[in-house]
Coordinates of C-alpha atoms (C1' of nucleotides) in Angstrom, one line a residue:
Chain A
M108 CA 5.8 14.4 38.4
A109 CA 5.0 10.7 37.2
L110 CA 6.3 9.2 34.4
S111 CA 4.0 9.5 31.5
T112 CA 1.9 6.3 30.3
Q113 CA 1.0 8.1 26.7
P114 CA 2.8 6.9 23.7
Y115 CA 4.6 8.7 21.8
K116 CA 2.9 12.1 19.9
G117 CA 1.3 11.1 16.8
A118 CA 2.4 6.7 17.6
R119 CA 0.1 4.1 18.8
D120 CA -0.1 1.8 21.6
F121 CA -1.8 -1.4 20.2
Y122 CA -3.1 -3.0 23.0
P123 CA -3.9 -6.9 22.7
E124 CA -7.9 -5.3 20.9
D125 CA -5.5 -2.9 19.0
K126 CA -3.1 -5.6 17.7
R127 CA -5.9 -8.6 17.2
L128 CA -7.2 -5.7 14.5
Q129 CA -4.1 -5.2 13.1
K130 CA -3.3 -9.2 12.5
Y131 CA -7.0 -9.2 10.9
M132 CA -6.1 -6.2 8.3
F133 CA -3.0 -7.7 7.6
G134 CA -4.0 -10.9 7.0
K135 CA -6.4 -10.2 4.5
L136 CA -3.7 -7.9 3.0
R137 CA -0.9 -10.9 2.7
Q138 CA -3.5 -13.2 1.2
V139 CA -4.7 -11.3 -1.4
A140 CA -0.9 -10.3 -2.6
E141 CA -0.1 -13.9 -2.3
S142 CA -3.0 -14.9 -4.4
F143 CA -1.9 -12.6 -6.6
G144 CA 2.0 -14.2 -6.7
Y145 CA 3.0 -11.5 -4.5
E146 CA 6.2 -12.0 -2.5
E147 CA 6.8 -10.6 0.9
Y148 CA 10.0 -9.0 1.8
D149 CA 10.9 -7.0 4.5
A150 CA 14.3 -4.0 4.9
P151 CA 15.8 -2.1 7.5
I152 CA 13.7 0.9 8.8
L153 CA 16.8 2.6 9.0
E154 CA 18.9 4.0 5.6
P155 CA 20.9 6.9 4.8
L156 CA 19.8 10.1 4.1
E157 CA 20.7 10.2 0.5
L158 CA 18.5 7.5 -0.5
Y159 CA 16.0 10.2 -0.2
L160 CA 17.9 13.1 -1.3
A161 CA 18.2 11.7 -4.7
K162 CA 14.5 11.6 -5.0
T163 CA 13.2 15.2 -3.4
G164 CA 14.5 18.3 -2.1
E165 CA 16.2 18.6 0.7
E166 CA 14.3 20.8 2.8
I167 CA 10.7 18.0 3.1
V168 CA 13.8 15.4 4.0
T169 CA 14.8 17.0 6.5
E170 CA 12.1 18.9 8.0
Q171 CA 9.6 16.0 7.2
T172 CA 11.8 12.7 8.5
Y173 CA 13.2 11.8 11.5
V174 CA 16.7 12.2 10.9
F175 CA 20.0 12.4 13.2
E176 CA 23.2 11.6 13.3
D177 CA 24.9 7.1 14.0
R178 CA 27.9 7.1 16.6
G179 CA 30.2 6.9 13.1
E180 CA 28.6 10.3 11.9
R181 CA 26.5 9.2 9.3
K182 CA 23.5 10.8 8.6
V183 CA 20.1 8.0 9.0
V184 CA 17.2 8.5 8.7
I185 CA 13.8 6.7 9.4
R186 CA 12.8 5.5 6.5
P187 CA 9.2 7.6 5.6
E188 CA 8.3 5.0 2.4
M189 CA 9.4 1.8 0.8
T190 CA 9.6 3.1 -2.1
P191 CA 13.1 4.0 -2.7
T192 CA 14.0 1.1 -0.5
V193 CA 12.2 -1.6 -2.7
S194 CA 14.1 -0.1 -5.6
R195 CA 17.2 -0.3 -4.4
M196 CA 17.0 -3.5 -3.6
V197 CA 15.2 -4.5 -7.1
A198 CA 18.6 -2.5 -8.5
A199 CA 20.9 -4.4 -6.0
K200 CA 20.3 -7.8 -7.6
R201 CA 18.8 -6.1 -11.0
Q202 CA 20.3 -9.0 -13.0
E203 CA 20.0 -12.2 -11.0
L204 CA 16.3 -11.6 -10.2
A205 CA 13.2 -13.5 -12.3
Y206 CA 10.6 -10.6 -14.0
P207 CA 8.6 -9.8 -13.7
L208 CA 9.1 -8.9 -10.4
R209 CA 6.0 -9.6 -8.1
W210 CA 6.8 -8.3 -4.2
Y211 CA 4.9 -6.7 -1.0
S212 CA 5.5 -5.6 2.2
I213 CA 3.8 -3.5 5.6
P214 CA 6.3 -1.8 6.7
N215 CA 6.4 0.6 9.5
L216 CA 6.9 4.0 8.7
W217 CA 7.6 7.3 10.1
R218 CA 7.4 11.1 9.3
Y219 CA 8.0 13.8 11.1
E220 CA 4.8 16.1 11.4
R221 CA 1.8 16.9 13.5
P222 CA -0.5 14.4 13.5
Q223 CA -3.9 15.1 11.8
K224 CA -7.0 12.9 11.0
G225 CA -6.0 9.7 9.1
R226 CA -2.8 10.9 9.2
L227 CA -0.4 10.0 12.1
R228 CA 3.6 9.9 12.5
E229 CA 3.7 6.3 12.5
H230 CA 2.2 4.1 10.5
W231 CA 1.9 1.0 8.6
Q232 CA 1.8 0.8 5.0
L233 CA 0.8 -2.2 2.3
N234 CA 3.7 -1.5 -0.8
V235 CA 2.8 -3.6 -3.5
D236 CA 4.7 -3.6 -6.5
I237 CA 5.0 -5.1 -10.2
F238 CA 8.8 -4.5 -11.5
G239 CA 9.9 -5.5 -15.1
V240 CA 5.9 -4.7 -17.4
A241 CA 6.9 -1.7 -19.4
G242 CA 3.1 -1.9 -21.0
I243 CA -0.2 -1.1 -19.3
E244 CA -0.5 -5.4 -18.3
A245 CA 1.0 -3.8 -15.2
E246 CA -1.3 -1.6 -14.2
Y247 CA -4.5 -3.3 -14.7
E248 CA -3.2 -6.2 -12.9
I249 CA -2.3 -3.7 -9.6
I250 CA -5.3 -2.4 -9.7
Q251 CA -7.6 -5.1 -10.3
L252 CA -5.5 -6.3 -7.1
A253 CA -6.3 -3.0 -4.9
D254 CA -9.3 -3.6 -5.8
Q255 CA -9.6 -7.0 -4.4
I256 CA -7.9 -5.9 -1.4
F257 CA -11.2 -3.7 -0.6
K258 CA -13.5 -7.0 -1.9
S259 CA -11.9 -9.4 0.6
F260 CA -12.7 -7.0 3.5
G261 CA -16.4 -6.9 2.4
A262 CA -16.3 -3.9 0.9
Q263 CA -18.9 -2.6 -1.5
A264 CA -18.4 -1.1 -4.9
D265 CA -20.4 1.8 -4.4
M266 CA -18.3 2.4 -1.0
Y267 CA -15.5 3.5 -3.0
T268 CA -14.6 4.9 -6.0
I269 CA -10.9 4.1 -8.1
K270 CA -9.9 7.3 -9.9
L271 CA -7.2 7.4 -12.5
N272 CA -5.1 10.0 -14.4
S273 CA -2.3 9.8 -16.5
R274 CA 1.0 12.0 -15.5
K275 CA 2.0 11.9 -19.6
L276 CA -1.5 13.5 -19.8
M277 CA -1.1 16.2 -17.8
D278 CA 2.4 17.4 -18.4
H279 CA 1.4 17.3 -22.5
L280 CA -2.1 19.5 -21.4
L281 CA 0.2 22.0 -18.9
G282 CA 3.2 22.0 -21.6
E283 CA 2.5 22.2 -25.2
Y284 CA -1.2 21.8 -25.5
L285 CA -1.6 25.0 -22.4
G286 CA 1.9 26.5 -23.0
F287 CA 2.8 26.7 -19.6
D288 CA 6.2 27.0 -18.8
D289 CA 7.2 24.4 -16.1
V290 CA 7.7 26.9 -12.6
Q291 CA 4.2 27.6 -13.9
Q292 CA 3.2 23.6 -14.5
L293 CA 4.2 22.7 -11.0
S294 CA 2.7 25.4 -9.6
I295 CA -1.0 24.4 -11.2
A296 CA -0.3 20.6 -10.4
K297 CA -0.4 21.9 -7.1
L298 CA -3.3 24.1 -7.3
I299 CA -5.3 20.9 -9.0
D300 CA -3.8 18.7 -6.1
R301 CA -6.2 20.3 -4.1
M302 CA -9.4 21.8 -6.8
H303 CA -11.2 19.3 -4.8
K304 CA -11.0 21.1 -1.3
I305 CA -11.5 24.7 -2.4
S306 CA -14.5 26.5 -4.1
T307 CA -14.6 26.9 -8.2
A308 CA -14.6 30.8 -7.2
D309 CA -11.5 30.1 -5.4
F310 CA -9.5 27.9 -7.8
A311 CA -11.0 29.8 -10.8
T312 CA -8.7 33.0 -8.9
Q313 CA -5.5 31.5 -8.1
L314 CA -5.5 29.8 -11.5
D315 CA -5.8 33.8 -13.2
A316 CA -2.8 34.6 -10.8
L317 CA -0.6 31.9 -11.7
C318 CA -1.3 33.1 -15.6
S319 CA 0.7 35.9 -17.4
P320 CA -1.2 38.7 -18.9
S321 CA -0.8 37.0 -23.5
Q322 CA -2.4 33.4 -21.4
R323 CA -5.5 35.2 -19.6
E324 CA -5.7 37.5 -22.6
A325 CA -5.4 34.1 -24.6
G326 CA -8.2 32.9 -22.2
V327 CA -6.0 29.6 -21.6
D328 CA -7.0 30.1 -17.9
T329 CA -10.6 29.3 -18.6
K330 CA -9.4 26.8 -21.4
L331 CA -7.9 25.2 -18.5
Q332 CA -11.1 25.2 -15.9
D333 CA -13.7 23.6 -19.2
I334 CA -10.9 20.7 -19.5
L335 CA -10.8 19.9 -15.8
A336 CA -14.5 20.0 -16.3
A337 CA -14.2 16.8 -18.2
K338 CA -15.6 13.6 -16.2
Q339 CA -15.7 11.9 -19.5
F340 CA -12.6 11.3 -21.9
Q341 CA -15.7 12.7 -24.2
Q342 CA -15.2 15.7 -23.4
L343 CA -11.7 16.3 -23.6
P344 CA -10.6 18.4 -26.7
D345 CA -10.3 15.9 -29.7
D346 CA -6.3 17.0 -29.9
L347 CA -6.5 15.8 -26.6
Q348 CA -8.8 12.9 -26.9
Q349 CA -6.1 11.2 -29.5
H350 CA -3.2 11.6 -27.0
P351 CA -1.7 7.5 -26.4
S352 CA -2.3 8.4 -22.9
V353 CA -5.8 9.0 -23.2
Q354 CA -5.5 5.6 -25.3
Q355 CA -3.8 3.9 -22.3
L356 CA -5.9 4.5 -19.8
Q357 CA -9.1 4.1 -21.6
M358 CA -7.8 0.4 -22.0
V359 CA -7.1 -0.1 -18.8
L360 CA -10.2 0.6 -17.8
T361 CA -12.2 -1.1 -19.9
R362 CA -10.6 -3.9 -19.1
L363 CA -10.9 -3.8 -15.6
K364 CA -14.5 -3.5 -16.7
D365 CA -14.2 -6.6 -18.1
A366 CA -12.9 -7.9 -14.7
G367 CA -15.5 -7.0 -12.6
V368 CA -14.2 -3.9 -11.8
T369 CA -17.4 -1.3 -12.4
N370 CA -16.2 1.9 -9.6
A371 CA -12.9 2.8 -11.9
M372 CA -13.1 6.0 -13.5
F373 CA -11.6 8.6 -15.1
D374 CA -10.2 11.6 -13.0
I375 CA -8.4 14.3 -14.7
T376 CA -8.2 16.3 -11.3
I377 CA -5.8 13.1 -9.7
M378 CA -2.2 14.1 -9.6
R379 CA -0.3 12.2 -7.1
G380 CA 2.4 14.3 -5.6
F381 CA 5.0 15.5 -8.2
D382 CA 7.3 13.0 -7.6
Y383 CA 8.3 10.5 -9.3
Y384 CA 5.4 9.0 -11.0
T385 CA 6.4 8.7 -15.1
D386 CA 3.2 7.8 -16.1
I387 CA -0.5 6.6 -14.8
V388 CA -1.5 7.3 -11.7
F389 CA -4.3 6.1 -9.5
E390 CA -6.1 6.6 -6.2
V391 CA -8.9 4.8 -4.0
V392 CA -11.2 7.2 -2.5
D393 CA -13.6 6.6 0.0
N394 CA -17.1 7.7 -1.1
D395 CA -18.3 8.5 2.6
P396 CA -18.4 12.3 2.6
T397 CA -17.4 12.6 5.6
N398 CA -13.5 10.0 5.0
N399 CA -13.4 11.3 1.8
R400 CA -9.8 11.6 1.5
S401 CA -7.5 9.7 -0.5
M402 CA -6.7 5.6 1.0
L403 CA -4.9 4.3 -1.6
G404 CA -2.1 5.7 -4.0
G405 CA 0.4 4.8 -6.8
G406 CA 1.2 4.7 -10.0
R407 CA 4.0 3.8 -13.1
Y408 CA 7.5 5.2 -11.6
D409 CA 9.9 3.8 -14.5
G410 CA 13.1 6.0 -13.0
L411 CA 13.7 5.0 -9.4
V412 CA 15.4 1.4 -9.8
G413 CA 17.7 3.5 -12.7
L414 CA 19.1 5.8 -10.3
F415 CA 21.2 3.5 -8.5
G416 CA 23.2 3.5 -11.4
V417 CA 21.9 0.4 -13.2
E418 CA 19.5 -0.3 -16.4
P419 CA 16.4 0.9 -15.5
V420 CA 13.4 -1.0 -14.6
P421 CA 9.6 0.1 -15.5
T422 CA 7.9 -0.3 -12.4
V423 CA 4.6 -0.1 -10.8
G424 CA 2.8 0.5 -7.6
F425 CA 1.0 1.4 -4.4
G426 CA 0.8 2.0 -1.0
F427 CA -2.0 1.8 1.1
G428 CA -2.3 3.1 5.0
D429 CA -3.3 0.9 7.8
V430 CA -5.2 3.9 9.5
T431 CA -6.6 4.7 6.3
L432 CA -8.2 1.4 5.9
A433 CA -9.2 1.0 9.4
E434 CA -11.3 4.4 9.1
F435 CA -12.7 3.1 6.2
L436 CA -13.5 -0.8 7.5
K437 CA -15.2 1.3 11.2
G438 CA -17.0 4.3 8.7
H439 CA -18.9 0.9 6.4
N440 CA -19.6 -1.2 9.3
L441 CA -17.2 -4.0 7.8
L442 CA -15.3 -4.9 11.0
P443 CA -16.2 -8.2 12.0
Q444 CA -15.7 -9.6 15.6
M445 CA -12.4 -10.4 16.3
P446 CA -12.7 -13.1 19.6
T447 CA -9.1 -13.6 21.2
E448 CA -6.5 -16.7 20.4
T449 CA -7.4 -18.6 22.9
D450 CA -9.6 -21.1 23.1
L451 CA -10.1 -22.7 26.8
Y452 CA -9.2 -20.6 29.8
I453 CA -9.3 -23.8 32.6
V454 CA -10.5 -22.7 36.5
F455 CA -10.4 -25.0 39.2
V456 CA -12.4 -25.8 42.1
G457 CA -10.1 -26.4 45.1
D458 CA -6.3 -27.3 44.5
S459 CA -6.5 -29.4 41.5
L460 CA -3.5 -26.7 39.8
Q461 CA -0.9 -29.5 40.1
K462 CA -2.7 -32.7 39.4
S463 CA -4.0 -31.2 36.4
Q464 CA -0.8 -30.1 34.4
K465 CA -0.8 -33.7 32.8
I466 CA -4.3 -33.3 31.5
I467 CA -3.5 -29.3 30.1
A468 CA -0.5 -30.2 28.6
D469 CA -2.1 -33.4 26.6
L470 CA -4.4 -30.1 25.5
R471 CA -1.9 -27.8 24.2
G472 CA -0.5 -31.0 22.5
M473 CA -3.2 -31.3 21.2
A474 CA -3.3 -27.7 19.5
V475 CA -5.9 -25.9 21.8
N476 CA -4.9 -22.6 23.0
V477 CA -5.0 -23.0 26.8
A478 CA -4.6 -19.7 29.9
V479 CA -4.8 -21.5 33.2
D480 CA -6.8 -19.7 36.1
L481 CA -3.9 -18.9 38.7
S482 CA -5.4 -17.1 41.5
G483 CA -6.7 -19.4 43.5
K484 CA -10.0 -16.8 43.6
K485 CA -13.6 -18.5 44.0
L486 CA -14.9 -20.2 41.0
G487 CA -17.1 -17.2 40.3
D488 CA -14.5 -15.2 40.2
Q489 CA -12.5 -17.3 38.1
F490 CA -15.8 -17.2 35.7
K491 CA -15.7 -13.8 35.8
S492 CA -11.8 -13.3 34.9
A493 CA -12.3 -15.5 31.5
D494 CA -15.4 -14.1 30.7
K495 CA -13.5 -10.6 31.1
K496 CA -10.2 -11.9 28.8
G497 CA -13.3 -13.1 25.7
I498 CA -12.6 -16.4 26.5
T499 CA -15.7 -18.8 25.2
Y500 CA -15.3 -21.8 27.5
A501 CA -14.1 -22.3 30.7
L502 CA -13.4 -26.2 32.0
V503 CA -14.1 -26.4 35.2
I504 CA -11.5 -29.3 37.2
G505 CA -12.0 -30.0 40.6
E506 CA -12.1 -33.7 42.2
K507 CA -14.9 -35.0 40.8
E508 CA -13.5 -34.8 37.2
L509 CA -10.0 -36.1 37.9
A510 CA -11.4 -39.1 39.4
E511 CA -13.9 -40.1 36.6
E512 CA -11.5 -38.3 34.2
R513 CA -14.6 -36.2 32.5
F514 CA -14.1 -32.7 32.2
T515 CA -17.0 -29.7 32.7
L516 CA -17.1 -27.5 29.8
K517 CA -19.0 -24.0 30.1
N518 CA -20.1 -21.7 27.5
L519 CA -19.3 -18.7 29.1
K520 CA -21.4 -17.2 25.8
S521 CA -24.6 -19.2 26.4
G522 CA -24.3 -20.4 30.1
T523 CA -24.6 -23.6 28.8
E524 CA -21.9 -26.4 30.5
E525 CA -21.3 -30.3 29.3
Q526 CA -19.3 -33.1 30.6
H527 CA -17.4 -34.9 28.3
S528 CA -13.7 -36.6 27.5
L529 CA -11.1 -35.2 27.2
E530 CA -11.4 -35.6 23.5
R531 CA -14.6 -34.6 23.0
I532 CA -13.8 -31.4 24.3
V533 CA -10.8 -31.1 22.0
S534 CA -12.6 -30.8 19.0
I535 CA -15.6 -28.9 20.3
V536 CA -13.3 -26.0 21.0
K537 CA -11.7 -26.4 17.9
D538 CA -15.0 -26.5 15.9
R539 CA -15.9 -22.6 17.3
R540 CA -12.3 -21.2 16.6
Q541 CA -13.3 -22.5 13.1
Q542 CA -16.7 -20.8 12.9
N543 CA -14.9 -17.8 13.4
D544 CA -12.0 -18.0 10.8
Chain B
rG299 C1' 6.1 25.4 10.7
rC300 C1' 1.1 27.6 11.5
rG301 C1' -4.6 28.9 13.4
rG302 C1' -9.1 27.4 16.5
rA303 C1' -10.9 24.1 20.5
rC304 C1' -10.2 20.9 24.4
rU305 C1' -7.5 19.0 29.0
rU306 C1' -11.7 17.4 35.8
rA307 C1' -11.8 10.0 39.4
rG308 C1' -9.1 4.4 35.4
rC309 C1' -13.2 5.5 31.1
rU310 C1' -17.2 9.1 29.8
rC311 C1' -18.5 13.6 31.8
rA312 C1' -21.2 17.5 35.2
rG313 C1' -19.9 21.2 38.1
rU314 C1' -24.4 27.9 38.3
rU315 C1' -22.7 35.5 37.7
rG316 C1' -15.1 33.2 41.8
rG317 C1' -17.9 31.5 47.4
rU318 C1' -17.1 25.7 52.6
rU319 C1' -15.6 18.8 52.7
rA320 C1' -14.8 18.7 43.8
rG321 C1' -20.4 15.0 41.9
rA322 C1' -22.2 11.3 38.9
rG323 C1' -22.7 6.9 36.1
rC324 C1' -19.8 3.0 33.9
rG325 C1' -15.2 0.4 35.9
rU326 C1' -12.2 -1.7 39.9
rC327 C1' -11.7 -4.2 44.3
rG328 C1' -14.5 -6.5 49.1
rG329 C1' -19.0 -8.9 50.5
rG330 C1' -24.3 -11.6 50.5
rU331 C1' -22.1 -18.7 55.0
rU332 C1' -16.2 -22.1 51.1
rG333 C1' -18.3 -25.9 43.1
rU334 C1' -20.9 -21.6 39.1
rG335 C1' -19.8 -15.5 36.2
rG336 C1' -22.3 -12.1 33.0
rU337 C1' -28.7 -10.0 35.2
rU338 C1' -29.1 -7.9 40.9
rC339 C1' -28.5 -6.3 46.9
rC340 C1' -24.5 -4.0 50.4
rG341 C1' -19.9 -2.0 50.9
rA342 C1' -15.1 0.0 49.7
rA343 C1' -11.0 2.6 47.3
rG344 C1' -9.9 6.4 43.6
rG345 C1' -9.0 13.4 42.3
rU346 C1' -1.9 18.8 44.5
rC347 C1' -9.2 19.8 38.5
rG348 C1' -2.8 18.1 33.1
rG349 C1' 2.0 21.4 34.8
rG350 C1' 3.8 26.5 35.8
rG351 C1' 3.2 31.6 37.3
rG352 C1' -0.6 35.3 38.7
rU353 C1' -5.1 38.3 40.0
rU354 C1' -8.5 37.8 44.3
rC355 C1' -10.1 37.6 51.4
rG356 C1' -11.0 33.5 47.9
rA357 C1' -9.3 30.4 41.5
rG358 C1' -11.6 23.7 39.2
rA359 C1' -13.8 28.5 36.5
rC360 C1' -10.6 34.5 35.1
rC361 C1' -5.7 36.5 32.6
rC362 C1' -0.5 34.9 31.0
rC363 C1' 3.2 30.4 30.0
rU364 C1' 3.5 25.2 29.2
rA365 C1' 2.8 20.4 28.0
rG366 C1' -0.4 16.9 25.5
rU367 C1' -5.0 15.8 23.0
rC368 C1' -8.3 16.6 19.1
rC369 C1' -9.8 19.5 14.3
rG370 C1' -8.2 22.7 10.0
rC371 C1' -3.7 24.8 7.0
rC372 C1' 0.8 24.0 4.8
rC373 C1' 2.7 19.4 3.1
rC374 C1' 2.1 14.6 1.6
rA375 C1' 6.1 9.6 0.3

RNA sequence: GCGGACUUAGCUCAGUUGGUUAGAGCGUCGGGUUGUGGUUCCGAAGGUCGGGGGUUCGAGACCCCUAGUCCGCCCCA
C-alpha cells in the first residue's frame, strides 16, 4: 500500500494558487485592522488544558479539541479559539498596557469534529478585540471595522447583513419578564439559536415541551413566540422597549447608520452560543440563501480577563473564519485574478545561462522577481513553461542579446515582443506589477 | 458521536439486467529538420476500478467490513 498523498482529515494543503488566495485575504484583513489602529499579536498554538476548562465544560474540551499529554505529563490543547489566549496575554500585562488596547491576530485553530460545509478541523480566524472600553463606543468601532472588511473586498451592502442582539436583553426577557428558571433559560436559548433551521411548528412544539404546565396555561410560550417575531424595537412590548439594553442597541444602530452602515439590524434570535458573552452580541450573515450561515460573530465579554485573578477589563471582539470568508467571496464573485509574484521568466537560446549571471543579478538588484529556466529545452518549451506558471513576461537571452545589450521581452499574454535595454525592461515589468496591485 | 450519498487514468467522468484484452475529454510526455509557447497535426505513457473479505463458472457492477470524500444532525469557540 502506497503512502497516501491526502492531507490530514479536515485540514488543507495550500498549493501556491491556494496560498495566493490566502495571502490576498489576510492582506486585506490586516490592512483594514491596521487602518483602525489595531496591532497584530500572536501566541503559541499549544495551551494548557486548564485555560479552556476554566471557561467551558470539560466535555466540550475533551471531545471537541485536540488534547494530549506531553512528555512532562502536562495536559496540552491545540488551541480551538483565540479568545482565552488573548485574555491571558492581556491579564499578564494588565497594569502596563495602554488602554484602550486594540489588538488583532490571524491564528491557526483546530477543533476535533467531523468536517462539513464551511467547517473544517483546521482553519484560520481573524480575531479583533478592543480592551478597556466599557461603553458602546467599543461595539460601534468594532462593528464598523467588521463592516469595513466586507467593503474592502468589494462587497455591496445587499450581500450581507449585520445582526445585533443583547444577551442582557435575552436574560431579562427569559428570566424576569417571562419567569423561566435557569435550566429552562439555557434550553430555550439553544432552541432560539437554531430557530431559523427548523419550522415554526417544530419550534412551537419544542418550546411547548420546555414549558411547565402552569406556564403553558398562562400562555408564556405564545407570548415568547410573539416577541421573537419582532423585527423592530417598536414591535417589542413597552416594558422591554424601556430596558437599558434596548436603548443601547438602538444607540449602536443609530450610530452605525450615521456612519453609512445601512445593513445593520436588530435580530432578537441571535444568541452566539452561551458562554462568555455578557452584553451586546452580533453576527454577519451571508445574504446568499445557499450560504445562509453566520460568517463573523462576536460581542462583549467583560468577564474573561478577570478570570486570571486581575481586575476585570471590559472587552469587545469578534472572530472571522477564513473558510466562510472564502465562500462568501466566491459566492458573490468578488475574487480578483491573483497573479504569481514572479515578474519575469528568463529563457535562453543556446548555452547563454552562465554568461547571463550578472544580468540576472542586476535585475534582482532592481527589485524584479526573476525565475530562470534551467531545463535546457528548446525555446518554445521554455515559453510554454513560463506561460503555465502564469508569468506575464519572458526575457529571451541569446548570443545576439548579449552582444547588443538589448534584450527581447515577450509578453506571453498578448504575444507581443520588443527589444529593450535592461533599465527599460525593469520599468515595464514594474508597471505591470503596480497595475495588479 | 449519529445518519445519508459517493469513491473507475493526474483531473472531470462514461461503463447496459454480472459476460472476452476497462473507455472518452482534458492534462502529461515525445515528435512535425536545431531563435518563439498558448490555436493545429501525429504518436505514446498512464488503471490489482479506494482497501479487505464473500456470493458466482465469471464481479468495476451484487452482499458484508474498513478507510476516505462530500452533505446533514449533535455541537459551535
